[in-house]
Amino acid sequence: MCSIPKTTTDRTWKPISSRVGFLVCVGLIWLLACRDGGRGPTLKAHGHSEPQHGGILRFSVPTGVATLDPAVGYDEIAFYAIHHVHDTLLGHGTSAAGQGSQLVPQLAESWSVSPDGTVYSFVLRPGLRYSDGRPCVSGDFKYAWERALTLPKGPFGQYFRNVVGATDLMAGKASELEGVRVFDDRHFEVRLVEPDSAFPMILAMMFTTPMSRAHVEEVGSDIRRKPLGTGPFALVRWSEGTELVFARNPYYWDRPLPYLDGMVMYTSVPRETAFLKFEAGELDTVARLSSADYLWLAERPDWQPYTEKVLFMNTVGVRMNCQRPPFDDARVRRAMNYAINKQHIVKLHNGRARIASSILPPLMFGHNSDLLPYPHHPERARQLLAEAGYPDGFAVEYFIFQDGPNEQIAQSMQVDLRRVGVDMTIRLVSFPTLITAIGKPDGSRFSFMGWSSDYPDPTNFIDTNFHSRMIADEHSNNNTFYENPRLDRMIDAAKRERDAGRRERMYRDIDQLLHHEAPWVWLFHLAMVEVKQPYVANYKPHPIWLRDFRAAWLDLAPQVLRGQR
Amino acid sequence: MIGYLVRRLVWSVFVIWFVVSTTFAMLMWIPAEPARTLVGPHATPETLARVRQAYCLDAGFVETYGCFVGRMVRGDMGESFRTGRDVAGIIADKIWPTVQLALAAMFLQLAMAIPLGLIAATRRNRLADYLASGTAAIGQSAPTFFVGLLLMYLCGYRLGWFPISGYGEGFWDRLHHLILPGLTLAVVGAAYYTRLLRSEMIEVLTTDYVRTARAKGLSERMVVTKHGLRTGLGPVVTFIGLDLGVLMGGAVVTESIFAWPGLGREVLSAVLNIDIPLILGVVTVTSLAIVGANLVTDLAYAWLDPRVRLSA
């Protein structure tokens, strides 16, 4: 309790208040200004030339984790955790070694394909074990795949549709996956209905990871928080809403990985808070910075050596409903591509993006690097609109959801389109509302659209989004409703083609056709920027997984590493 | 008194039912498909149909209402769409962090507001009053996210006195983590209570019994603390009850900034994902807390003042 003056006429406080006020002001100014020069990396790398074992790496994510069940989890944040706990038959190389998008054998020691391209045979590595020591055998793959296809909430059935018997299993007409034959603990084969060159890529998706039937039955519905995998780390503790703690898997097949003793993933830490925690040394890496933090960082030479920028497999654009006027005319769609200033949009992302020319991202197999993005050419846009019968433009509603600079980008587009006579109004909706609105033929005509790869093969971008087979009355995957029999034939032929060179040329042609037909306004490919502490070695963001710490190590003095870090 | 109590209880049940049903209707009117958020944007129409059926989302409004609200009446809040966890379990997990934050905020705001309110009232229209009232006005008008980030930057990052965010483990570590989010909420609350206490005390200090106390020769400190403050705190205590009810609903912004695993942050995530069972569960608990706090306050009034019982 404060002291109460004896009388209300006591005036002794006056000089004291003035002095205290003055001191408080001086203190605040000191706090805000004089220590700014000290911001920068504090703990330096020790300078080891060989990877060091030990230490706990700490990072954060902006939301919570919904599930660690690989047959259910599909979002980026869940993948950060899941792919460190589970390995798959085939996988993607580590980003630090520059092999991020390459397919490499993981749990499979070797694999072969039959001459007709429909039978894949696998040999597992000898002595594979889960992180609790129990053996991992061929039957665990079959069990895990059957489980993934029959879970009511499992979203991955479509990727296995081409496996013999998968459709019957999903429809409840069969009790097992007929196309998978297990010969012994290390040998099994998968039969496909028709050849599919992208199938090996699907086998690098997390839902195909093996699962121990005994463990799943033991933990029951708790499987979402009690995963058991063959990956580099095992989950030790999950305090929901706070953190996930991982420890090195002692039975990991790919020794000497991982170098770290463990990881802590702090959940639901907002971007601004994460950067402060990183600067204060409470985090070892930080990604997806806010614009303000990124701009600050970009001007700091002391942080530059530790900042990594990696383009990942995504394309962002504006989708148009190609069955409804005015976007049923390719000239109008091309006009929109000419009208919008993408250079300005990339600036709104503070340069953390590259302008797109078509659907396939630059690192993707089949990307046509000869294609140039549509230039910003309002005059050409007006001309095309006039040819298409819209000399005075038209009015259109643009659907977006709140995320990063989406709203500023929409405003920039609004100004660009007004110059060519198109009156665009912005409709800000939630993400669930957006995906519902764009999936219906009579829903939104013009909206934000982004696509990140589930697996790094062009089929994932092209078949799903532009094959007429993917058009539906509700929740249509082909949400531009673009229908072109020639494109369908090209897609089907490329999918069957087994010669890599020919296949690549086919996708380059498809990329070019889509560029010209312009069912989207091709905007940009986003880059992932991550800053790490100077002592985090052998790590940069992964083009598929974004964050993959299996090969990372901490270059700290042995005594520092031993004393927790 | 029993009749009054019964009437108030029936009314409370009606209010909770109304709030839950209105929330449900609003969720149904959102032009979005909850099943889509369950399985992601890449799922096929067949998967969506399967999920809709499994989660009672393929029927009309009345049937769906019966399915969700009927289940709640039977005491089963269902499973979260997003995580598959039992909603009652999620709320039980999240309510404790929220209670801790609410109590810390309440303690800190009173610790700031009572001295400031007293100073402002006893030194009315002087510099101390202007400083206290000015501080209160600033506290009341500053957005919570700004106060939170400022405190985090100054006291967490620059001075390193407190952890920047998180929940902490063990009593002292938890307390250490609790201070900044508690203070963030308290700054806004303290501003309000300071102004309330100031106006009450100004009125009380001019009453006859206070004048009598002064005339008896009591010291000003005794007059203010023993006689004035007791009466002046009356409305403050009333608001504490109501305020605690609101705080129990979770402080969305503060919990989000400080990564505090409470109910407010959970409900934000539930709303963004249209997680119907979780939203309904949290809304029920929040309305129970607010209605409960109101009920207790009203009953306390009725107990203290028989006229309330008669007029109700």
mmCIF file with all atom_site columns, N, CA and C in Angstrom, chain A residues 346-387:
data_model
loop_
_atom_site.group_PDB
_atom_site.id
_atom_site.type_symbol
_atom_site.label_atom_id
_atom_site.label_alt_id
_atom_site.label_comp_id
_atom_site.label_asym_id
_atom_site.label_entity_id
_atom_site.label_seq_id
_atom_site.pdbx_PDB_ins_code
_atom_site.Cartn_x
_atom_site.Cartn_y
_atom_site.Cartn_z
_atom_site.occupancy
_atom_site.B_iso_or_equiv
_atom_site.pdbx_formal_charge
_atom_site.auth_seq_id
_atom_site.auth_comp_id
_atom_site.auth_asym_id
_atom_site.auth_atom_id
_atom_site.pdbx_PDB_model_num
ATOM 1   N N  . VAL A 1 346 ? 6.352   -8.345  -55.813 1.00 0.00 ? 346 VAL A N  1
ATOM 2   C CA . VAL A 1 346 ? 7.551   -8.955  -55.209 1.00 0.00 ? 346 VAL A CA 1
ATOM 3   C C  . VAL A 1 346 ? 8.160   -7.977  -54.197 1.00 0.00 ? 346 VAL A C  1
ATOM 4   N N  . LYS A 1 347 ? 8.090   -6.683  -54.519 1.00 0.00 ? 347 LYS A N  1
ATOM 5   C CA . LYS A 1 347 ? 8.596   -5.682  -53.568 1.00 0.00 ? 347 LYS A CA 1
ATOM 6   C C  . LYS A 1 347 ? 7.788   -5.708  -52.280 1.00 0.00 ? 347 LYS A C  1
ATOM 7   N N  . LEU A 1 348 ? 6.480   -5.943  -52.417 1.00 0.00 ? 348 LEU A N  1
ATOM 8   C CA . LEU A 1 348 ? 5.643   -6.002  -51.207 1.00 0.00 ? 348 LEU A CA 1
ATOM 9   C C  . LEU A 1 348 ? 6.032   -7.194  -50.329 1.00 0.00 ? 348 LEU A C  1
ATOM 10  N N  . HIS A 1 349 ? 6.667   -8.173  -50.935 1.00 0.00 ? 349 HIS A N  1
ATOM 11  C CA . HIS A 1 349 ? 7.186   -9.313  -50.170 1.00 0.00 ? 349 HIS A CA 1
ATOM 12  C C  . HIS A 1 349 ? 8.628   -9.063  -49.747 1.00 0.00 ? 349 HIS A C  1
ATOM 13  N N  . ASN A 1 350 ? 9.074   -7.823  -49.875 1.00 0.00 ? 350 ASN A N  1
ATOM 14  C CA . ASN A 1 350 ? 10.456  -7.449  -49.543 1.00 0.00 ? 350 ASN A CA 1
ATOM 15  C C  . ASN A 1 350 ? 11.465  -8.299  -50.304 1.00 0.00 ? 350 ASN A C  1
ATOM 16  N N  . GLY A 1 351 ? 11.136  -8.660  -51.521 1.00 0.00 ? 351 GLY A N  1
ATOM 17  C CA . GLY A 1 351 ? 12.078  -9.422  -52.340 1.00 0.00 ? 351 GLY A CA 1
ATOM 18  C C  . GLY A 1 351 ? 12.146  -10.896 -51.988 1.00 0.00 ? 351 GLY A C  1
ATOM 19  N N  . ARG A 1 352 ? 11.275  -11.346 -51.093 1.00 0.00 ? 352 ARG A N  1
ATOM 20  C CA . ARG A 1 352 ? 11.321  -12.761 -50.711 1.00 0.00 ? 352 ARG A CA 1
ATOM 21  C C  . ARG A 1 352 ? 10.462  -13.607 -51.655 1.00 0.00 ? 352 ARG A C  1
ATOM 22  N N  . ALA A 1 353 ? 10.570  -13.359 -52.938 1.00 0.00 ? 353 ALA A N  1
ATOM 23  C CA . ALA A 1 353 ? 9.788   -14.091 -53.930 1.00 0.00 ? 353 ALA A CA 1
ATOM 24  C C  . ALA A 1 353 ? 10.425  -13.883 -55.297 1.00 0.00 ? 353 ALA A C  1
ATOM 25  N N  . ARG A 1 354 ? 10.069  -14.764 -56.249 1.00 0.00 ? 354 ARG A N  1
ATOM 26  C CA . ARG A 1 354 ? 10.556  -14.603 -57.618 1.00 0.00 ? 354 ARG A CA 1
ATOM 27  C C  . ARG A 1 354 ? 9.335   -14.629 -58.541 1.00 0.00 ? 354 ARG A C  1
ATOM 28  N N  . ILE A 1 355 ? 9.341   -13.758 -59.540 1.00 0.00 ? 355 ILE A N  1
ATOM 29  C CA . ILE A 1 355 ? 8.179   -13.669 -60.435 1.00 0.00 ? 355 ILE A CA 1
ATOM 30  C C  . ILE A 1 355 ? 8.000   -14.997 -61.183 1.00 0.00 ? 355 ILE A C  1
ATOM 31  N N  . ALA A 1 356 ? 6.750   -15.436 -61.298 1.00 0.00 ? 356 ALA A N  1
ATOM 32  C CA . ALA A 1 356 ? 6.449   -16.710 -61.953 1.00 0.00 ? 356 ALA A CA 1
ATOM 33  C C  . ALA A 1 356 ? 6.095   -16.486 -63.416 1.00 0.00 ? 356 ALA A C  1
ATOM 34  N N  . SER A 1 357 ? 6.398   -17.508 -64.238 1.00 0.00 ? 357 SER A N  1
ATOM 35  C CA . SER A 1 357 ? 6.001   -17.410 -65.642 1.00 0.00 ? 357 SER A CA 1
ATOM 36  C C  . SER A 1 357 ? 4.900   -18.425 -65.960 1.00 0.00 ? 357 SER A C  1
ATOM 37  N N  . SER A 1 358 ? 4.810   -19.467 -65.127 1.00 0.00 ? 358 SER A N  1
ATOM 38  C CA . SER A 1 358 ? 3.772   -20.474 -65.328 1.00 0.00 ? 358 SER A CA 1
ATOM 39  C C  . SER A 1 358 ? 3.609   -21.233 -64.014 1.00 0.00 ? 358 SER A C  1
ATOM 40  N N  . ILE A 1 359 ? 3.040   -22.426 -64.084 1.00 0.00 ? 359 ILE A N  1
ATOM 41  C CA . ILE A 1 359 ? 2.693   -23.115 -62.832 1.00 0.00 ? 359 ILE A CA 1
ATOM 42  C C  . ILE A 1 359 ? 3.889   -23.784 -62.151 1.00 0.00 ? 359 ILE A C  1
ATOM 43  N N  . LEU A 1 360 ? 4.843   -24.330 -62.926 1.00 0.00 ? 360 LEU A N  1
ATOM 44  C CA . LEU A 1 360 ? 5.905   -25.121 -62.288 1.00 0.00 ? 360 LEU A CA 1
ATOM 45  C C  . LEU A 1 360 ? 6.998   -24.234 -61.680 1.00 0.00 ? 360 LEU A C  1
ATOM 46  N N  . PRO A 1 361 ? 7.331   -24.461 -60.396 1.00 0.00 ? 361 PRO A N  1
ATOM 47  C CA . PRO A 1 361 ? 8.381   -23.647 -59.761 1.00 0.00 ? 361 PRO A CA 1
ATOM 48  C C  . PRO A 1 361 ? 9.759   -23.960 -60.356 1.00 0.00 ? 361 PRO A C  1
ATOM 49  N N  . PRO A 1 362 ? 10.707  -23.036 -60.237 1.00 0.00 ? 362 PRO A N  1
ATOM 50  C CA . PRO A 1 362 ? 12.015  -23.196 -60.888 1.00 0.00 ? 362 PRO A CA 1
ATOM 51  C C  . PRO A 1 362 ? 12.754  -24.481 -60.527 1.00 0.00 ? 362 PRO A C  1
ATOM 52  N N  . LEU A 1 363 ? 12.620  -24.978 -59.296 1.00 0.00 ? 363 LEU A N  1
ATOM 53  C CA . LEU A 1 363 ? 13.382  -26.177 -58.925 1.00 0.00 ? 363 LEU A CA 1
ATOM 54  C C  . LEU A 1 363 ? 12.706  -27.464 -59.391 1.00 0.00 ? 363 LEU A C  1
ATOM 55  N N  . MET A 1 364 ? 11.509  -27.331 -59.934 1.00 0.00 ? 364 MET A N  1
ATOM 56  C CA . MET A 1 364 ? 10.727  -28.520 -60.269 1.00 0.00 ? 364 MET A CA 1
ATOM 57  C C  . MET A 1 364 ? 11.155  -29.126 -61.604 1.00 0.00 ? 364 MET A C  1
ATOM 58  N N  . PHE A 1 365 ? 11.221  -30.449 -61.628 1.00 0.00 ? 365 PHE A N  1
ATOM 59  C CA . PHE A 1 365 ? 11.463  -31.193 -62.861 1.00 0.00 ? 365 PHE A CA 1
ATOM 60  C C  . PHE A 1 365 ? 10.395  -30.756 -63.877 1.00 0.00 ? 365 PHE A C  1
ATOM 61  N N  . GLY A 1 366 ? 10.820  -30.413 -65.094 1.00 0.00 ? 366 GLY A N  1
ATOM 62  C CA . GLY A 1 366 ? 9.860   -30.032 -66.129 1.00 0.00 ? 366 GLY A CA 1
ATOM 63  C C  . GLY A 1 366 ? 9.610   -28.538 -66.228 1.00 0.00 ? 366 GLY A C  1
ATOM 64  N N  . HIS A 1 367 ? 10.161  -27.761 -65.286 1.00 0.00 ? 367 HIS A N  1
ATOM 65  C CA . HIS A 1 367 ? 9.974   -26.300 -65.335 1.00 0.00 ? 367 HIS A CA 1
ATOM 66  C C  . HIS A 1 367 ? 10.602  -25.765 -66.628 1.00 0.00 ? 367 HIS A C  1
ATOM 67  N N  . ASN A 1 368 ? 9.869   -24.951 -67.352 1.00 0.00 ? 368 ASN A N  1
ATOM 68  C CA . ASN A 1 368 ? 10.357  -24.416 -68.617 1.00 0.00 ? 368 ASN A CA 1
ATOM 69  C C  . ASN A 1 368 ? 11.070  -23.087 -68.371 1.00 0.00 ? 368 ASN A C  1
ATOM 70  N N  . SER A 1 369 ? 12.402  -23.163 -68.303 1.00 0.00 ? 369 SER A N  1
ATOM 71  C CA . SER A 1 369 ? 13.161  -21.959 -67.954 1.00 0.00 ? 369 SER A CA 1
ATOM 72  C C  . SER A 1 369 ? 13.246  -20.971 -69.122 1.00 0.00 ? 369 SER A C  1
ATOM 73  N N  . ASP A 1 370 ? 12.814  -21.403 -70.323 1.00 0.00 ? 370 ASP A N  1
ATOM 74  C CA . ASP A 1 370 ? 12.837  -20.469 -71.460 1.00 0.00 ? 370 ASP A CA 1
ATOM 75  C C  . ASP A 1 370 ? 11.657  -19.498 -71.423 1.00 0.00 ? 370 ASP A C  1
ATOM 76  N N  . LEU A 1 371 ? 10.652  -19.833 -70.628 1.00 0.00 ? 371 LEU A N  1
ATOM 77  C CA . LEU A 1 371 ? 9.465   -18.967 -70.584 1.00 0.00 ? 371 LEU A CA 1
ATOM 78  C C  . LEU A 1 371 ? 9.776   -17.697 -69.805 1.00 0.00 ? 371 LEU A C  1
ATOM 79  N N  . LEU A 1 372 ? 9.378   -16.567 -70.358 1.00 0.00 ? 372 LEU A N  1
ATOM 80  C CA . LEU A 1 372 ? 9.561   -15.308 -69.628 1.00 0.00 ? 372 LEU A CA 1
ATOM 81  C C  . LEU A 1 372 ? 8.228   -14.925 -69.005 1.00 0.00 ? 372 LEU A C  1
ATOM 82  N N  . PRO A 1 373 ? 8.261   -14.338 -67.814 1.00 0.00 ? 373 PRO A N  1
ATOM 83  C CA . PRO A 1 373 ? 6.999   -13.917 -67.203 1.00 0.00 ? 373 PRO A CA 1
ATOM 84  C C  . PRO A 1 373 ? 6.314   -12.869 -68.093 1.00 0.00 ? 373 PRO A C  1
ATOM 85  N N  . TYR A 1 374 ? 4.987   -12.783 -67.979 1.00 0.00 ? 374 TYR A N  1
ATOM 86  C CA . TYR A 1 374 ? 4.266   -11.722 -68.691 1.00 0.00 ? 374 TYR A CA 1
ATOM 87  C C  . TYR A 1 374 ? 4.795   -10.378 -68.197 1.00 0.00 ? 374 TYR A C  1
ATOM 88  N N  . PRO A 1 375 ? 5.222   -9.501  -69.100 1.00 0.00 ? 375 PRO A N  1
ATOM 89  C CA . PRO A 1 375 ? 5.691   -8.192  -68.620 1.00 0.00 ? 375 PRO A CA 1
ATOM 90  C C  . PRO A 1 375 ? 4.507   -7.320  -68.191 1.00 0.00 ? 375 PRO A C  1
ATOM 91  N N  . HIS A 1 376 ? 4.808   -6.276  -67.411 1.00 0.00 ? 376 HIS A N  1
ATOM 92  C CA . HIS A 1 376 ? 3.737   -5.340  -67.035 1.00 0.00 ? 376 HIS A CA 1
ATOM 93  C C  . HIS A 1 376 ? 3.506   -4.425  -68.229 1.00 0.00 ? 376 HIS A C  1
ATOM 94  N N  . HIS A 1 377 ? 2.365   -4.614  -68.923 1.00 0.00 ? 377 HIS A N  1
ATOM 95  C CA . HIS A 1 377 ? 2.127   -3.932  -70.186 1.00 0.00 ? 377 HIS A CA 1
ATOM 96  C C  . HIS A 1 377 ? 0.650   -3.536  -70.261 1.00 0.00 ? 377 HIS A C  1
ATOM 97  N N  . PRO A 1 378 ? 0.265   -2.456  -69.570 1.00 0.00 ? 378 PRO A N  1
ATOM 98  C CA . PRO A 1 378 ? -1.152  -2.078  -69.522 1.00 0.00 ? 378 PRO A CA 1
ATOM 99  C C  . PRO A 1 378 ? -1.757  -1.833  -70.910 1.00 0.00 ? 378 PRO A C  1
ATOM 100 N N  . GLU A 1 379 ? -0.935  -1.277  -71.828 1.00 0.00 ? 379 GLU A N  1
ATOM 101 C CA . GLU A 1 379 ? -1.453  -0.975  -73.171 1.00 0.00 ? 379 GLU A CA 1
ATOM 102 C C  . GLU A 1 379 ? -1.883  -2.261  -73.884 1.00 0.00 ? 379 GLU A C  1
ATOM 103 N N  . ARG A 1 380 ? -1.016  -3.287  -73.777 1.00 0.00 ? 380 ARG A N  1
ATOM 104 C CA . ARG A 1 380 ? -1.311  -4.586  -74.395 1.00 0.00 ? 380 ARG A CA 1
ATOM 105 C C  . ARG A 1 380 ? -2.567  -5.194  -73.737 1.00 0.00 ? 380 ARG A C  1
ATOM 106 N N  . ALA A 1 381 ? -2.685  -5.005  -72.435 1.00 0.00 ? 381 ALA A N  1
ATOM 107 C CA . ALA A 1 381 ? -3.849  -5.538  -71.706 1.00 0.00 ? 381 ALA A CA 1
ATOM 108 C C  . ALA A 1 381 ? -5.133  -4.882  -72.216 1.00 0.00 ? 381 ALA A C  1
ATOM 109 N N  . ARG A 1 382 ? -5.100  -3.549  -72.370 1.00 0.00 ? 382 ARG A N  1
ATOM 110 C CA . ARG A 1 382 ? -6.295  -2.836  -72.859 1.00 0.00 ? 382 ARG A CA 1
ATOM 111 C C  . ARG A 1 382 ? -6.672  -3.327  -74.256 1.00 0.00 ? 382 ARG A C  1
ATOM 112 N N  . GLN A 1 383 ? -5.637  -3.526  -75.080 1.00 0.00 ? 383 GLN A N  1
ATOM 113 C CA . GLN A 1 383 ? -5.855  -3.990  -76.459 1.00 0.00 ? 383 GLN A CA 1
ATOM 114 C C  . GLN A 1 383 ? -6.532  -5.372  -76.461 1.00 0.00 ? 383 GLN A C  1
ATOM 115 N N  . LEU A 1 384 ? -6.027  -6.288  -75.621 1.00 0.00 ? 384 LEU A N  1
ATOM 116 C CA . LEU A 1 384 ? -6.607  -7.636  -75.556 1.00 0.00 ? 384 LEU A CA 1
ATOM 117 C C  . LEU A 1 384 ? -8.038  -7.600  -75.035 1.00 0.00 ? 384 LEU A C  1
ATOM 118 N N  . LEU A 1 385 ? -8.290  -6.735  -74.052 1.00 0.00 ? 385 LEU A N  1
ATOM 119 C CA . LEU A 1 385 ? -9.649  -6.619  -73.510 1.00 0.00 ? 385 LEU A CA 1
ATOM 120 C C  . LEU A 1 385 ? -10.604 -6.105  -74.587 1.00 0.00 ? 385 LEU A C  1
ATOM 121 N N  . ALA A 1 386 ? -10.142 -5.152  -75.379 1.00 0.00 ? 386 ALA A N  1
ATOM 122 C CA . ALA A 1 386 ? -10.983 -4.598  -76.453 1.00 0.00 ? 386 ALA A CA 1
ATOM 123 C C  . ALA A 1 386 ? -11.277 -5.684  -77.494 1.00 0.00 ? 386 ALA A C  1
ATOM 124 N N  . GLU A 1 387 ? -10.228 -6.476  -77.834 1.00 0.00 ? 387 GLU A N  1
ATOM 125 C CA . GLU A 1 387 ? -10.430 -7.562  -78.812 1.00 0.00 ? 387 GLU A CA 1
ATOM 126 C C  . GLU A 1 387 ? -11.443 -8.583  -78.297 1.00 0.00 ? 387 GLU A C  1
#
